[in-house]
Amino acid sequence: SSSELERLKTFITEHPGLAVLSGAGVSVESGIPDYRDALGNWKRPPPMDHQRFMRSHAARQRYWARALIGFRAVHHARPCGAHRALAQLEARGYVKALITQNVDGLHQQAGSRRVIDLHGRAELVRCMSCEAKRMRYDLHAELEATNPEWLSLDAPVGPDGDADLESLDFSSFHVPSCRRCGSGILKPDVVFFGDSVPADRVTSSMRLIGEARGLLVVGSSLMVFSGYRFVREAARLGKPIACVNLGRTRADALYQIKVEQSVGQALETLSATLEAIPQPA
Ligand code: APR
Ligand code: ZN
């Protein structure tokens, strides 16, 4: 409703220098689906976890076959209104920095400059033995060349570029090893379930929460502790918290304002009405 948008606008103008925490909901309108429904329940095929990926070759065949099919869809995704509005709020001086749980890099593509990629970025691949890095699209060229028979498949794609290929026989899928050390397991540079978020990202995110005038949560159910802990920290410090999200979130009891609307819809009109804050000379 317009009154709740008015209250959100007041929240933003009264607390310039906001921290923003974003989740999969902000990329839905870019064609990348989210993980959980409006009740916060998981709605996707079971996610890959770190231990299984590292322990089982069959798990890696399944992972990379689904990634081969799904990657093109995610690789060509473009920012939507939510990403653009958040970049504008930063450019106008209202947003200090943004912590994202997404691995699609769309905030940066939309022009956001101060972004913490809490869960990493999908476009980089790393060798788990010698730490060699490789661009994902380069690895995908090799995957396509060595698995041509898989290219004709297409299937709905998930947030991590994981195609919803379920009961297929992946045993013929060729998974390349590291080109530098010859044997290392290649893994996307993203945080899997069972992984821990690199400490420096947690530290800089907590510092941002401490320095910011308030926190705006957008498009996240906060069902995962990794994002939720920053909302809890803002509440512990007595910072005002607002949320724009369709459906329930784990922190619903902590918000001064909650707007149950699409992030793009709520923020695009709002950010267009906000003048740039004169930067301190
Ligand atoms: N505008 C606002 N909210 C939306 C929109 C939209 N256009 N589309 C969906 N939503 C809401 C959904 O209803 C849901 O509440 O966004 C929320 C997305 O929540 P999740 O799917 O749980 O995504 P997220 O919170 O980012 O998940 C956190 O969990 O699976 C792990 O590591 C993965 O980073 C991910 C983490
Ligand atoms: Zn290696």
mmCIF file of C-alpha atoms and ligand atoms in Angstrom:
data_model
loop_
_atom_site.group_PDB
_atom_site.id
_atom_site.type_symbol
_atom_site.label_atom_id
_atom_site.label_comp_id
_atom_site.label_asym_id
_atom_site.label_seq_id
_atom_site.Cartn_x
_atom_site.Cartn_y
_atom_site.Cartn_z
ATOM 1 C CA SER A 1 0.000 0.000 0.000
ATOM 2 C CA SER A 2 1.128 3.573 -0.553
ATOM 3 C CA SER A 3 1.173 4.336 3.170
ATOM 4 C CA GLU A 4 3.596 1.502 3.870
ATOM 5 C CA LEU A 5 5.733 2.717 0.927
ATOM 6 C CA GLU A 6 5.621 6.198 2.460
ATOM 7 C CA ARG A 7 6.815 4.718 5.779
ATOM 8 C CA LEU A 8 9.580 2.837 3.960
ATOM 9 C CA LYS A 9 10.636 6.060 2.227
ATOM 10 C CA THR A 10 10.769 7.832 5.600
ATOM 11 C CA PHE A 11 12.828 4.952 7.000
ATOM 12 C CA ILE A 12 15.334 5.295 4.153
ATOM 13 C CA THR A 13 15.543 9.104 4.259
ATOM 14 C CA GLU A 14 15.855 9.203 8.048
ATOM 15 C CA HIS A 15 18.692 6.660 8.117
ATOM 16 C CA PRO A 16 21.043 7.537 5.220
ATOM 17 C CA GLY A 17 24.036 5.137 5.202
ATOM 18 C CA LEU A 18 21.949 1.952 5.390
ATOM 19 C CA ALA A 19 23.336 -1.565 5.182
ATOM 20 C CA VAL A 20 21.362 -3.772 2.807
ATOM 21 C CA LEU A 21 21.139 -7.576 3.033
ATOM 22 C CA SER A 22 19.814 -9.187 -0.160
ATOM 23 C CA GLY A 23 18.724 -12.710 -1.042
ATOM 24 C CA ALA A 24 17.443 -14.765 -3.963
ATOM 25 C CA GLY A 25 14.169 -12.817 -4.110
ATOM 26 C CA VAL A 26 15.905 -9.842 -5.758
ATOM 27 C CA SER A 27 17.020 -11.998 -8.724
ATOM 28 C CA VAL A 28 13.680 -13.729 -9.372
ATOM 29 C CA GLU A 29 12.676 -11.033 -11.880
ATOM 30 C CA SER A 30 16.016 -11.602 -13.638
ATOM 31 C CA GLY A 31 14.810 -15.149 -14.320
ATOM 32 C CA ILE A 32 16.807 -16.829 -11.541
ATOM 33 C CA PRO A 33 14.344 -18.607 -9.217
ATOM 34 C CA ASP A 34 14.572 -18.580 -5.418
ATOM 35 C CA TYR A 35 14.926 -21.540 -3.065
ATOM 36 C CA ARG A 36 12.002 -21.268 -0.651
ATOM 37 C CA ASP A 37 8.314 -20.413 -0.962
ATOM 38 C CA ALA A 38 6.419 -17.627 0.784
ATOM 39 C CA LEU A 39 6.159 -19.832 3.885
ATOM 40 C CA GLY A 40 9.935 -20.259 3.898
ATOM 41 C CA ASN A 41 9.802 -23.943 2.901
ATOM 42 C CA TRP A 42 12.466 -25.408 0.558
ATOM 43 C CA LYS A 43 10.936 -25.885 -2.879
ATOM 44 C CA ARG A 44 13.878 -27.116 -4.977
ATOM 45 C CA PRO A 45 15.630 -30.465 -5.570
ATOM 46 C CA PRO A 46 17.976 -31.349 -2.690
ATOM 47 C CA PRO A 47 21.018 -29.018 -2.779
ATOM 48 C CA MET A 48 24.613 -30.235 -3.186
ATOM 49 C CA ASP A 49 26.657 -30.207 0.025
ATOM 50 C CA HIS A 50 30.411 -29.780 0.361
ATOM 51 C CA GLN A 51 31.247 -33.187 1.896
ATOM 52 C CA ARG A 52 29.249 -35.151 -0.704
ATOM 53 C CA PHE A 53 30.770 -33.098 -3.548
ATOM 54 C CA MET A 54 34.309 -33.707 -2.296
ATOM 55 C CA ARG A 55 33.790 -37.387 -1.434
ATOM 56 C CA SER A 56 31.931 -38.748 -4.434
ATOM 57 C CA HIS A 57 32.852 -38.645 -8.132
ATOM 58 C CA ALA A 58 29.246 -39.547 -8.969
ATOM 59 C CA ALA A 59 28.082 -36.470 -7.029
ATOM 60 C CA ARG A 60 30.457 -34.291 -9.079
ATOM 61 C CA GLN A 61 29.197 -35.864 -12.318
ATOM 62 C CA ARG A 62 25.611 -35.069 -11.293
ATOM 63 C CA TYR A 63 26.576 -31.535 -10.215
ATOM 64 C CA TRP A 64 28.482 -30.614 -13.378
ATOM 65 C CA ALA A 65 25.921 -32.222 -15.738
ATOM 66 C CA ARG A 66 23.189 -30.088 -14.147
ATOM 67 C CA ALA A 67 25.491 -27.056 -14.172
ATOM 68 C CA LEU A 68 26.312 -27.578 -17.874
ATOM 69 C CA ILE A 69 22.626 -27.454 -18.773
ATOM 70 C CA GLY A 70 21.690 -24.672 -16.360
ATOM 71 C CA PHE A 71 24.680 -22.365 -16.581
ATOM 72 C CA ARG A 72 23.787 -20.661 -19.855
ATOM 73 C CA ALA A 73 20.470 -19.470 -18.387
ATOM 74 C CA VAL A 74 22.145 -17.974 -15.302
ATOM 75 C CA HIS A 75 25.225 -16.761 -17.222
ATOM 76 C CA HIS A 76 23.030 -14.618 -19.502
ATOM 77 C CA ALA A 77 20.811 -13.271 -16.708
ATOM 78 C CA ARG A 78 20.673 -9.468 -16.550
ATOM 79 C CA PRO A 79 19.920 -7.135 -13.606
ATOM 80 C CA CYS A 80 16.240 -6.378 -12.924
ATOM 81 C CA GLY A 81 14.501 -3.411 -11.286
ATOM 82 C CA ALA A 82 15.468 -4.510 -7.782
ATOM 83 C CA HIS A 83 19.193 -4.525 -8.616
ATOM 84 C CA ARG A 84 18.949 -1.169 -10.421
ATOM 85 C CA ALA A 85 17.023 0.511 -7.607
ATOM 86 C CA LEU A 86 19.550 -0.680 -5.009
ATOM 87 C CA ALA A 87 22.433 0.636 -7.138
ATOM 88 C CA GLN A 88 20.630 3.991 -7.386
ATOM 89 C CA LEU A 89 20.091 4.137 -3.615
ATOM 90 C CA GLU A 90 23.858 3.659 -3.204
ATOM 91 C CA ALA A 91 24.642 6.299 -5.856
ATOM 92 C CA ARG A 92 22.282 8.738 -4.092
ATOM 93 C CA GLY A 93 24.054 8.220 -0.762
ATOM 94 C CA TYR A 94 21.276 6.285 1.028
ATOM 95 C CA VAL A 95 22.911 2.846 0.951
ATOM 96 C CA LYS A 96 26.392 2.531 2.477
ATOM 97 C CA ALA A 97 27.072 -1.042 1.281
ATOM 98 C CA LEU A 98 25.240 -4.251 0.388
ATOM 99 C CA ILE A 99 25.728 -7.809 1.664
ATOM 100 C CA THR A 100 24.341 -10.334 -0.814
ATOM 101 C CA GLN A 101 23.698 -14.045 -0.322
ATOM 102 C CA ASN A 102 23.373 -14.447 -4.102
ATOM 103 C CA VAL A 103 26.211 -15.711 -6.283
ATOM 104 C CA ASP A 104 24.980 -14.239 -9.595
ATOM 105 C CA GLY A 105 26.959 -10.966 -9.546
ATOM 106 C CA LEU A 106 23.867 -9.013 -10.707
ATOM 107 C CA HIS A 107 24.216 -6.257 -8.082
ATOM 108 C CA GLN A 108 27.641 -5.359 -9.496
ATOM 109 C CA GLN A 109 26.311 -5.601 -13.064
ATOM 110 C CA ALA A 110 23.577 -3.107 -12.080
ATOM 111 C CA GLY A 111 26.199 -0.644 -10.781
ATOM 112 C CA SER A 112 26.375 -1.342 -7.028
ATOM 113 C CA ARG A 113 29.991 -0.682 -6.027
ATOM 114 C CA ARG A 114 30.260 -1.650 -2.368
ATOM 115 C CA VAL A 115 29.070 -5.293 -2.328
ATOM 116 C CA ILE A 116 30.087 -8.191 -0.069
ATOM 117 C CA ASP A 117 29.525 -11.505 -1.897
ATOM 118 C CA LEU A 118 28.859 -13.478 1.295
ATOM 119 C CA HIS A 119 28.455 -16.818 -0.530
ATOM 120 C CA GLY A 120 31.045 -16.147 -3.268
ATOM 121 C CA ARG A 121 30.480 -15.870 -7.012
ATOM 122 C CA ALA A 122 29.449 -18.627 -9.430
ATOM 123 C CA GLU A 123 31.632 -17.387 -12.299
ATOM 124 C CA LEU A 124 34.883 -18.512 -10.672
ATOM 125 C CA VAL A 125 36.070 -22.137 -10.255
ATOM 126 C CA ARG A 126 38.863 -23.146 -7.860
ATOM 127 C CA CYS A 127 41.060 -26.273 -7.580
ATOM 128 C CA MET A 128 40.670 -27.782 -4.100
ATOM 129 C CA SER A 129 44.277 -29.070 -4.204
ATOM 130 C CA CYS A 130 46.453 -26.334 -5.710
ATOM 131 C CA GLU A 131 44.040 -23.370 -5.431
ATOM 132 C CA ALA A 132 44.382 -22.647 -9.173
ATOM 133 C CA LYS A 133 41.506 -20.371 -10.275
ATOM 134 C CA ARG A 134 39.638 -20.616 -13.561
ATOM 135 C CA MET A 135 36.733 -18.718 -15.115
ATOM 136 C CA ARG A 136 33.536 -20.797 -15.114
ATOM 137 C CA TYR A 137 32.719 -20.107 -18.774
ATOM 138 C CA ASP A 138 36.174 -21.457 -19.725
ATOM 139 C CA LEU A 139 35.506 -24.654 -17.769
ATOM 140 C CA HIS A 140 32.084 -24.865 -19.405
ATOM 141 C CA ALA A 141 33.702 -24.796 -22.857
ATOM 142 C CA GLU A 142 35.655 -27.901 -21.800
ATOM 143 C CA LEU A 143 32.537 -29.522 -20.297
ATOM 144 C CA GLU A 144 30.644 -28.930 -23.561
ATOM 145 C CA ALA A 145 33.515 -30.261 -25.684
ATOM 146 C CA THR A 146 33.869 -33.455 -23.648
ATOM 147 C CA ASN A 147 30.111 -34.059 -23.157
ATOM 148 C CA PRO A 148 28.492 -33.096 -26.492
ATOM 149 C CA GLU A 149 25.641 -35.584 -26.066
ATOM 150 C CA TRP A 150 24.423 -33.664 -22.996
ATOM 151 C CA LEU A 151 23.998 -30.346 -24.791
ATOM 152 C CA SER A 152 20.634 -31.170 -26.324
ATOM 153 C CA LEU A 153 19.035 -31.551 -22.873
ATOM 154 C CA ASP A 154 17.223 -28.629 -21.358
ATOM 155 C CA ALA A 155 15.435 -28.388 -18.019
ATOM 156 C CA PRO A 156 14.152 -25.702 -15.606
ATOM 157 C CA VAL A 157 17.110 -24.035 -13.885
ATOM 158 C CA GLY A 158 17.665 -23.218 -10.187
ATOM 159 C CA PRO A 159 19.347 -20.259 -8.455
ATOM 160 C CA ASP A 160 22.822 -21.818 -8.642
ATOM 161 C CA GLY A 161 22.427 -22.629 -12.332
ATOM 162 C CA ASP A 162 21.503 -26.168 -11.312
ATOM 163 C CA ALA A 163 19.187 -27.669 -13.928
ATOM 164 C CA ASP A 164 16.372 -29.731 -12.411
ATOM 165 C CA LEU A 165 17.670 -32.919 -14.026
ATOM 166 C CA GLU A 166 16.715 -35.639 -11.604
ATOM 167 C CA SER A 167 16.777 -39.342 -12.329
ATOM 168 C CA LEU A 168 19.233 -39.435 -15.236
ATOM 169 C CA ASP A 169 22.275 -41.676 -15.590
ATOM 170 C CA PHE A 170 25.179 -39.309 -15.030
ATOM 171 C CA SER A 171 27.800 -42.078 -14.998
ATOM 172 C CA SER A 172 28.939 -41.263 -18.539
ATOM 173 C CA PHE A 173 29.464 -37.575 -17.774
ATOM 174 C CA HIS A 174 33.107 -36.490 -18.070
ATOM 175 C CA VAL A 175 34.311 -34.202 -15.234
ATOM 176 C CA PRO A 176 37.645 -32.462 -15.994
ATOM 177 C CA SER A 177 40.390 -32.248 -13.370
ATOM 178 C CA CYS A 178 42.567 -29.261 -12.639
ATOM 179 C CA ARG A 179 44.783 -28.404 -15.634
ATOM 180 C CA ARG A 180 47.571 -27.092 -13.427
ATOM 181 C CA CYS A 181 48.102 -29.885 -10.887
ATOM 182 C CA GLY A 182 46.420 -32.535 -13.048
ATOM 183 C CA SER A 183 44.433 -34.210 -10.286
ATOM 184 C CA GLY A 184 42.719 -31.605 -8.103
ATOM 185 C CA ILE A 185 38.939 -31.442 -7.702
ATOM 186 C CA LEU A 186 37.452 -28.319 -9.324
ATOM 187 C CA LYS A 187 34.711 -26.583 -7.341
ATOM 188 C CA PRO A 188 32.768 -23.374 -8.025
ATOM 189 C CA ASP A 189 33.932 -20.564 -5.769
ATOM 190 C CA VAL A 190 30.608 -20.527 -3.869
ATOM 191 C CA VAL A 191 29.637 -21.607 -0.360
ATOM 192 C CA PHE A 192 27.847 -24.974 -0.461
ATOM 193 C CA PHE A 193 25.735 -26.313 2.377
ATOM 194 C CA GLY A 194 28.202 -27.668 4.917
ATOM 195 C CA ASP A 195 30.830 -25.076 3.895
ATOM 196 C CA SER A 196 31.702 -22.228 6.199
ATOM 197 C CA VAL A 197 31.654 -18.639 4.953
ATOM 198 C CA PRO A 198 35.245 -17.251 4.786
ATOM 199 C CA ALA A 199 35.895 -15.341 8.036
ATOM 200 C CA ASP A 200 36.950 -12.082 6.334
ATOM 201 C CA ARG A 201 33.503 -11.767 4.680
ATOM 202 C CA VAL A 202 31.741 -12.310 8.022
ATOM 203 C CA THR A 203 34.014 -9.780 9.747
ATOM 204 C CA SER A 204 33.493 -7.083 7.112
ATOM 205 C CA SER A 205 29.731 -7.726 7.100
ATOM 206 C CA MET A 206 29.533 -7.428 10.893
ATOM 207 C CA ARG A 207 31.612 -4.233 10.714
ATOM 208 C CA LEU A 208 29.186 -2.807 8.137
ATOM 209 C CA ILE A 209 26.230 -3.608 10.418
ATOM 210 C CA GLY A 210 28.022 -1.824 13.266
ATOM 211 C CA GLU A 211 28.742 1.284 11.195
ATOM 212 C CA ALA A 212 25.396 1.540 9.364
ATOM 213 C CA ARG A 213 22.499 3.745 10.563
ATOM 214 C CA GLY A 214 20.055 0.889 9.949
ATOM 215 C CA LEU A 215 19.500 -2.343 7.981
ATOM 216 C CA LEU A 216 17.233 -3.016 4.991
ATOM 217 C CA VAL A 217 16.559 -6.721 4.219
ATOM 218 C CA VAL A 218 15.377 -7.427 0.660
ATOM 219 C CA GLY A 219 14.259 -10.695 -0.952
ATOM 220 C CA SER A 220 15.500 -13.123 1.678
ATOM 221 C CA SER A 221 13.594 -15.618 3.847
ATOM 222 C CA LEU A 222 16.565 -15.508 6.295
ATOM 223 C CA MET A 223 15.934 -19.214 6.918
ATOM 224 C CA VAL A 224 19.691 -19.781 6.625
ATOM 225 C CA PHE A 225 21.806 -18.673 9.607
ATOM 226 C CA SER A 226 24.429 -17.262 7.262
ATOM 227 C CA GLY A 227 22.248 -14.245 6.433
ATOM 228 C CA TYR A 228 20.057 -14.219 9.546
ATOM 229 C CA ARG A 229 23.027 -13.596 11.906
ATOM 230 C CA PHE A 230 23.469 -10.051 10.488
ATOM 231 C CA VAL A 231 19.836 -9.150 11.147
ATOM 232 C CA ARG A 232 20.180 -10.500 14.684
ATOM 233 C CA GLU A 233 23.356 -8.388 15.136
ATOM 234 C CA ALA A 234 21.568 -5.228 13.919
ATOM 235 C CA ALA A 235 18.779 -5.916 16.428
ATOM 236 C CA ARG A 236 21.341 -6.556 19.208
ATOM 237 C CA LEU A 237 22.902 -3.147 18.469
ATOM 238 C CA GLY A 238 19.481 -1.495 18.511
ATOM 239 C CA LYS A 239 19.662 -0.518 14.834
ATOM 240 C CA PRO A 240 16.336 0.109 13.050
ATOM 241 C CA ILE A 241 15.509 -2.699 10.581
ATOM 242 C CA ALA A 242 13.123 -2.693 7.610
ATOM 243 C CA CYS A 243 12.280 -5.492 5.179
ATOM 244 C CA VAL A 244 10.858 -5.790 1.664
ATOM 245 C CA ASN A 245 9.958 -9.420 1.045
ATOM 246 C CA LEU A 246 7.096 -11.464 -0.409
ATOM 247 C CA GLY A 247 6.245 -13.922 2.343
ATOM 248 C CA ARG A 248 7.476 -14.901 5.754
ATOM 249 C CA THR A 249 11.033 -14.360 6.982
ATOM 250 C CA ARG A 250 12.784 -15.710 10.064
ATOM 251 C CA ALA A 251 13.191 -12.160 11.429
ATOM 252 C CA ASP A 252 9.606 -10.912 11.028
ATOM 253 C CA ALA A 253 9.481 -9.993 14.729
ATOM 254 C CA LEU A 254 12.499 -7.648 14.432
ATOM 255 C CA TYR A 255 11.318 -5.176 11.774
ATOM 256 C CA GLN A 256 10.090 -1.621 12.288
ATOM 257 C CA ILE A 257 8.555 -1.884 8.803
ATOM 258 C CA LYS A 258 7.825 -4.850 6.569
ATOM 259 C CA VAL A 259 6.614 -4.314 3.001
ATOM 260 C CA GLU A 260 5.199 -7.484 1.409
ATOM 261 C CA GLN A 261 5.837 -6.470 -2.190
ATOM 262 C CA SER A 262 8.203 -7.265 -5.010
ATOM 263 C CA VAL A 263 11.507 -5.527 -4.248
ATOM 264 C CA GLY A 264 11.707 -4.009 -7.745
ATOM 265 C CA GLN A 265 8.187 -2.608 -7.495
ATOM 266 C CA ALA A 266 8.661 -1.187 -3.994
ATOM 267 C CA LEU A 267 12.095 0.359 -4.519
ATOM 268 C CA GLU A 268 12.048 1.529 -8.140
ATOM 269 C CA THR A 269 9.365 4.172 -7.674
ATOM 270 C CA LEU A 270 10.730 5.090 -4.242
ATOM 271 C CA SER A 271 14.346 5.537 -5.320
ATOM 272 C CA ALA A 272 13.241 7.634 -8.293
ATOM 273 C CA THR A 273 11.664 10.161 -5.872
ATOM 274 C CA LEU A 274 14.758 10.454 -3.675
ATOM 275 C CA GLU A 275 17.195 13.252 -4.437
ATOM 276 C CA ALA A 276 20.876 12.523 -4.186
ATOM 277 C CA ILE A 277 22.185 13.377 -0.719
ATOM 278 C CA PRO A 278 24.875 16.033 -1.147
ATOM 279 C CA GLN A 279 28.095 14.123 -0.425
ATOM 280 C CA PRO A 280 30.111 15.663 2.405
ATOM 281 C CA ALA A 281 32.560 18.021 0.670
HETATM 282 N N1 APR B 1 10.398 -9.531 -4.304
HETATM 283 C C1 APR B 1 10.494 -9.735 -2.969
HETATM 284 N N2 APR B 1 10.595 -10.960 -2.396
HETATM 285 C C2 APR B 1 10.583 -12.027 -3.225
HETATM 286 C C3 APR B 1 10.481 -11.908 -4.624
HETATM 287 C C4 APR B 1 10.389 -10.592 -5.165
HETATM 288 N N3 APR B 1 10.308 -10.377 -6.479
HETATM 289 N N4 APR B 1 10.502 -13.165 -5.167
HETATM 290 C C5 APR B 1 10.621 -14.020 -4.128
HETATM 291 N N5 APR B 1 10.671 -13.355 -2.962
HETATM 292 C C6 APR B 1 10.905 -13.886 -1.616
HETATM 293 C C7 APR B 1 10.502 -15.331 -1.400
HETATM 294 O O1 APR B 1 9.136 -15.413 -1.037
HETATM 295 C C8 APR B 1 11.422 -15.715 -0.232
HETATM 296 O O2 APR B 1 10.847 -15.328 1.007
HETATM 297 O O3 APR B 1 12.326 -13.888 -1.457
HETATM 298 C C9 APR B 1 12.664 -14.863 -0.466
HETATM 299 C C10 APR B 1 13.842 -15.686 -0.977
HETATM 300 O O4 APR B 1 14.227 -16.551 0.086
HETATM 301 P P1 APR B 1 15.127 -17.838 -0.242
HETATM 302 O O5 APR B 1 14.626 -18.511 -1.461
HETATM 303 O O6 APR B 1 15.227 -18.620 1.050
HETATM 304 O O7 APR B 1 16.554 -17.241 -0.613
HETATM 305 P P2 APR B 1 17.671 -16.730 0.392
HETATM 306 O O8 APR B 1 17.059 -16.149 1.629
HETATM 307 O O9 APR B 1 18.576 -15.874 -0.404
HETATM 308 O O10 APR B 1 18.467 -18.093 0.762
HETATM 309 C C11 APR B 1 19.643 -17.901 1.545
HETATM 310 O O11 APR B 1 20.080 -20.261 1.397
HETATM 311 O O12 APR B 1 19.922 -21.962 -0.088
HETATM 312 C C12 APR B 1 20.827 -21.178 0.606
HETATM 313 O O13 APR B 1 22.980 -20.408 0.064
HETATM 314 C C13 APR B 1 21.653 -20.385 -0.373
HETATM 315 O O14 APR B 1 22.109 -17.998 -0.446
HETATM 316 C C14 APR B 1 21.094 -18.976 -0.242
HETATM 317 C C15 APR B 1 20.633 -18.965 1.205
HETATM 318 ZN ZN ZN B 2 45.029 -28.032 -9.092
#
